[in-house]
Amino acid sequence: MARPDRYIGRFAPSPTGPLHFGSLIAAVASFLDARARNGLWLLRIEDLDPPREQPGAARQIIHCLQQHGLHWDGEVLWQSRRHAAYRAALDTLLASGKAFVCDCSRSQLQDSGGIYPGTCRHRALHPASRGAVRARVTRGAVCFEDAIQGQVCQQLDTEVGDFVIRRRDGLIAYQLAVVVDDAHQNISHVLRGADLLDSTPRQIFLQRQLGLPTPYYAHVPVAGNPQGQKLSKQTHAPALDAQCAVTNLLAALQYLRQPEPPPQARTDPAAVLDWSARHWHLEAVPRQRLISLC
Ligand code: GLU
């Protein structure tokens, strides 16, 4: 299917905690790329996994984006309100045999090194049976050209295996929801952290199975701590202090190897972003998956 004509980008945080410097980098990069190309920039809150969410985090994220001058277009899309769409995609995949139910327990699969060994592939469990739902992967590499990282290929059958699109506990997996929503929002360009580079072939595979368009992808390096671990809630990344919004934005621009705004363009977050959108160079973003901060 053809990609949409208009540039539409997005930022899609999971409300597992407040925004930190690592998430700001993805937000700033996707915002500037969209604004530099006169595109729209949408906000989607990926609140599909209540056990991992932190109460109040979604509102905090929204407020923090606003305080950093990162204003999105249109309404916020909440994944928690999109269950009917995910259910429809799941039913389509199950009905055509492109997905199947798997009732294996974690312990049954633990010896397969993280790659699903195909246990339930041919068992034809009824679609309404209890268990996880897995996408049935096919042979052959799924490749795409990432605008920053270059060509990426993955052999889903040998490197990933049939992957989960609905968990055993009934929750829709990120891989399916992101594909359904990127298509629903007509996203043409996905700019996000390189921790999701390895997920992209799975997403492209699902787009093809569902007859949905594939957006352009660009994966920016993720920020790491001095130990080389990705900044995240788990690695205790501090929340962004919105009192220092201009300083935070300047640090994000430096991290993305973008030109430094002159003093007159540093008066407030909007001025920084406005100047930076006019001087944005995607080509300058380092082709690395992780850059540690000192
Ligand atoms: N919700 C995901 C996260 O916060 C990002 C999803 C995406 O950009 O595709 O890591």
XYZ file of C-alpha atoms and ligand atoms in Angstrom:
304
model
C 0.000 0.000 0.000
C 1.181 3.529 -0.796
C 2.481 5.821 1.926
C 0.446 8.938 2.740
C 1.452 12.055 0.721
C 1.732 14.399 3.655
C 4.527 14.279 6.242
C 2.979 13.103 9.507
C 5.292 12.276 12.375
C 4.556 11.295 15.938
C 5.844 10.855 19.456
C 4.481 7.814 21.268
C 5.594 7.619 24.904
C 4.529 4.860 27.287
C 3.408 6.378 30.596
C 5.687 4.210 32.731
C 7.221 7.285 34.371
C 7.984 10.959 33.766
C 9.958 12.083 30.715
C 13.728 11.887 31.120
C 16.552 13.121 28.911
C 16.456 9.931 26.780
C 12.791 10.388 25.905
C 13.330 14.119 25.256
C 15.823 13.231 22.507
C 13.244 11.157 20.617
C 10.604 13.850 21.131
C 12.875 16.681 19.941
C 14.189 14.743 16.928
C 10.736 13.694 15.716
C 9.330 17.184 16.364
C 12.103 18.994 14.493
C 12.102 16.621 11.538
C 8.325 17.102 11.192
C 8.435 20.887 11.579
C 11.447 21.208 9.230
C 9.353 19.542 6.537
C 6.140 21.420 7.272
C 4.670 18.241 8.612
C 2.252 17.438 11.374
C 3.497 16.055 14.674
C 1.067 13.891 16.616
C 1.097 12.658 20.184
C 0.022 9.147 21.101
C 0.038 7.897 24.663
C 0.822 4.181 24.645
C -1.101 3.260 27.778
C -1.751 -0.367 26.962
C 0.034 -2.037 29.821
C -1.584 -0.923 33.107
C 0.710 -3.023 35.350
C 3.764 -1.120 34.027
C 2.157 2.316 34.175
C 2.709 4.883 36.865
C -0.393 6.783 38.000
C -0.289 10.360 36.767
C 2.647 9.754 34.391
C 0.637 10.411 31.216
C -0.516 13.819 32.465
C 3.014 14.603 33.642
C 4.429 13.728 30.203
C 1.850 15.908 28.457
C 2.585 18.828 30.756
C 6.341 18.403 30.408
C 6.123 18.404 26.583
C 4.121 21.629 26.729
C 6.644 23.232 29.062
C 9.380 22.339 26.573
C 7.442 24.004 23.737
C 6.801 20.642 22.071
C 3.243 21.316 20.937
C 1.516 18.594 18.952
C -1.192 18.833 16.325
C -4.749 17.669 16.927
C -5.991 15.493 19.755
C -3.890 13.117 21.820
C -4.540 9.496 20.839
C -4.838 7.177 23.853
C -4.164 3.530 23.102
C -6.365 2.477 26.013
C -9.338 3.701 23.942
C -8.409 1.767 20.822
C -9.211 -1.804 21.830
C -11.860 -2.310 19.141
C -9.300 -1.538 16.414
C -6.711 -3.939 17.873
C -9.350 -6.639 18.273
C -10.346 -6.224 14.598
C -6.716 -6.563 13.440
C -6.234 -9.604 15.650
C -9.394 -11.234 14.285
C -8.258 -10.589 10.702
C -4.894 -12.231 11.351
C -6.447 -15.205 13.180
C -9.144 -15.746 10.554
C -6.578 -15.880 7.732
C -4.197 -18.185 9.617
C -1.573 -15.419 9.840
C -1.731 -15.722 13.606
C -2.476 -18.585 15.963
C -3.224 -19.258 19.594
C -0.429 -20.639 21.746
C -1.089 -21.987 25.235
C 2.530 -22.807 26.063
C 3.671 -21.707 29.478
C 6.826 -19.685 29.976
C 8.586 -22.713 31.436
C 7.739 -24.800 28.356
C 9.500 -22.216 26.188
C 12.441 -21.399 28.402
C 14.917 -23.698 26.659
C 14.444 -22.144 23.232
C 16.764 -19.163 23.836
C 14.048 -16.559 23.321
C 13.201 -17.781 19.814
C 9.796 -19.431 19.640
C 10.288 -23.075 18.609
C 6.961 -23.342 16.754
C 5.285 -25.545 19.358
C 1.675 -24.491 18.643
C 2.077 -23.532 14.971
C 0.234 -26.540 13.623
C -2.014 -27.327 16.552
C -4.861 -25.182 15.239
C -6.154 -24.215 18.666
C -9.525 -22.509 18.404
C -9.110 -18.696 18.099
C -11.208 -18.271 21.233
C -9.005 -20.611 23.304
C -7.091 -19.260 26.239
C -3.488 -18.376 25.584
C -1.284 -15.900 23.792
C -1.754 -15.054 20.108
C 1.373 -15.197 17.957
C 1.987 -13.883 14.442
C 3.033 -16.729 12.151
C 6.298 -15.528 10.614
C 7.446 -16.585 7.170
C 10.880 -17.374 5.758
C 13.016 -14.693 4.135
C 14.572 -11.505 5.407
C 12.566 -8.398 6.187
C 14.757 -5.434 5.211
C 14.312 -1.678 5.311
C 16.432 1.407 4.795
C 16.673 3.393 7.988
C 17.333 7.099 7.308
C 19.991 7.178 10.053
C 21.164 3.618 10.681
C 21.268 2.474 7.037
C 20.069 -0.901 5.820
C 18.627 -3.206 8.454
C 17.598 -6.803 7.733
C 16.176 -9.428 10.009
C 15.336 -13.034 9.374
C 12.217 -13.309 11.493
C 11.927 -17.091 11.384
C 15.431 -17.751 12.691
C 16.111 -14.578 14.696
C 12.738 -13.959 16.361
C 10.246 -16.758 15.700
C 6.450 -16.452 15.794
C 6.045 -13.438 18.045
C 3.347 -12.464 20.535
C 0.704 -9.987 19.400
C -1.707 -10.608 22.270
C -0.341 -11.680 25.580
C -1.635 -14.574 27.675
C -3.166 -12.071 30.086
C -5.216 -10.633 27.201
C -3.204 -7.413 26.811
C -2.452 -6.363 23.245
C 1.273 -6.416 22.526
C 3.080 -3.214 21.567
C 4.068 -4.656 18.144
C 0.460 -4.965 17.000
C -0.877 -1.772 18.580
C 1.893 0.389 17.117
C 1.234 -0.934 13.606
C -2.532 -0.439 13.835
C -2.127 3.085 15.212
C 0.625 4.268 12.873
C -1.716 3.339 10.013
C -4.776 4.839 11.722
C -2.951 8.155 12.219
C -1.531 8.078 8.673
C 1.995 8.297 10.017
C 4.449 8.761 7.146
C 7.666 9.120 9.188
C 8.617 7.318 12.383
C 11.569 8.872 14.195
C 12.284 7.176 17.505
C 15.016 5.650 19.646
C 17.308 2.981 18.240
C 16.241 0.592 21.007
C 13.268 -0.051 18.703
C 15.355 -0.758 15.608
C 15.117 -4.520 16.159
C 11.332 -4.295 16.524
C 10.911 -2.592 13.157
C 11.105 -5.720 10.942
C 8.319 -7.260 13.055
C 6.250 -4.139 12.539
C 6.885 -4.093 8.785
C 5.950 -7.767 8.648
C 2.627 -7.063 10.407
C 1.958 -4.092 8.097
C 2.359 -6.422 5.131
C 0.134 -9.086 6.698
C -2.583 -6.493 7.322
C -2.188 -4.672 3.979
C -1.068 -1.436 5.684
C 1.511 1.069 4.399
C 5.073 1.106 5.736
C 6.249 4.517 6.953
C 9.822 5.805 6.555
C 11.901 4.999 9.595
C 14.770 6.831 11.289
C 16.192 5.617 14.593
C 18.160 8.104 16.679
C 20.799 6.841 19.113
C 19.474 6.283 22.603
C 21.135 8.037 25.505
C 22.982 5.795 27.903
C 24.429 6.223 31.366
C 28.232 6.010 31.818
C 27.818 2.228 32.298
C 26.424 1.981 28.759
C 22.854 1.216 29.865
C 19.932 2.952 28.183
C 18.491 5.787 30.282
C 15.150 4.544 31.553
C 13.053 4.236 34.630
C 14.825 0.932 35.383
C 18.246 2.601 35.260
C 16.920 5.451 37.474
C 17.112 8.211 34.852
C 16.091 11.449 36.579
C 12.869 13.168 35.473
C 13.349 16.266 33.336
C 13.143 19.519 35.241
C 10.884 21.770 33.206
C 12.355 24.826 34.984
C 15.430 24.151 32.839
C 13.540 23.592 29.569
C 15.885 25.718 27.432
C 18.986 24.038 28.868
C 17.406 20.604 28.343
C 16.591 21.420 24.721
C 20.109 22.725 24.075
C 21.566 19.531 25.545
C 19.274 17.423 23.328
C 20.361 19.406 20.254
C 24.008 18.943 21.136
C 23.446 15.223 21.640
C 21.821 15.075 18.165
C 24.840 17.004 16.735
C 22.660 19.883 15.566
C 23.841 23.490 15.130
C 23.820 25.551 18.302
C 21.132 28.269 18.365
C 22.567 31.804 18.730
C 21.861 33.701 22.006
C 18.862 35.566 20.557
C 17.226 32.201 19.740
C 17.597 30.929 23.297
C 15.121 33.157 25.029
C 12.492 30.447 25.551
C 11.729 26.895 24.391
C 9.616 28.035 21.416
C 12.479 30.222 20.132
C 14.979 27.355 20.441
C 12.705 24.947 18.597
C 11.732 27.424 15.929
C 15.363 28.228 15.107
C 16.359 24.558 15.289
C 13.598 23.432 12.929
C 14.978 25.897 10.376
C 18.496 24.506 10.848
C 17.642 20.820 11.296
C 19.998 18.331 9.636
C 18.898 14.728 9.905
C 22.182 13.732 8.204
C 24.143 15.108 11.169
C 22.525 12.726 13.689
C 25.166 10.143 14.645
C 24.770 6.686 13.184
C 25.044 4.900 16.514
C 22.560 2.934 18.538
C 23.620 4.227 21.951
C 25.689 7.179 23.118
C 26.693 7.252 26.759
C 26.522 10.534 28.612
C 29.301 11.371 31.000
N 5.914 3.581 23.490
C 7.254 3.248 23.084
C 8.226 3.709 24.147
O 7.922 4.575 24.943
C 7.673 3.904 21.790
C 6.925 3.392 20.652
C 7.361 3.896 19.293
O 7.876 5.008 19.169
O 7.144 3.144 18.349
O 9.328 3.183 24.168
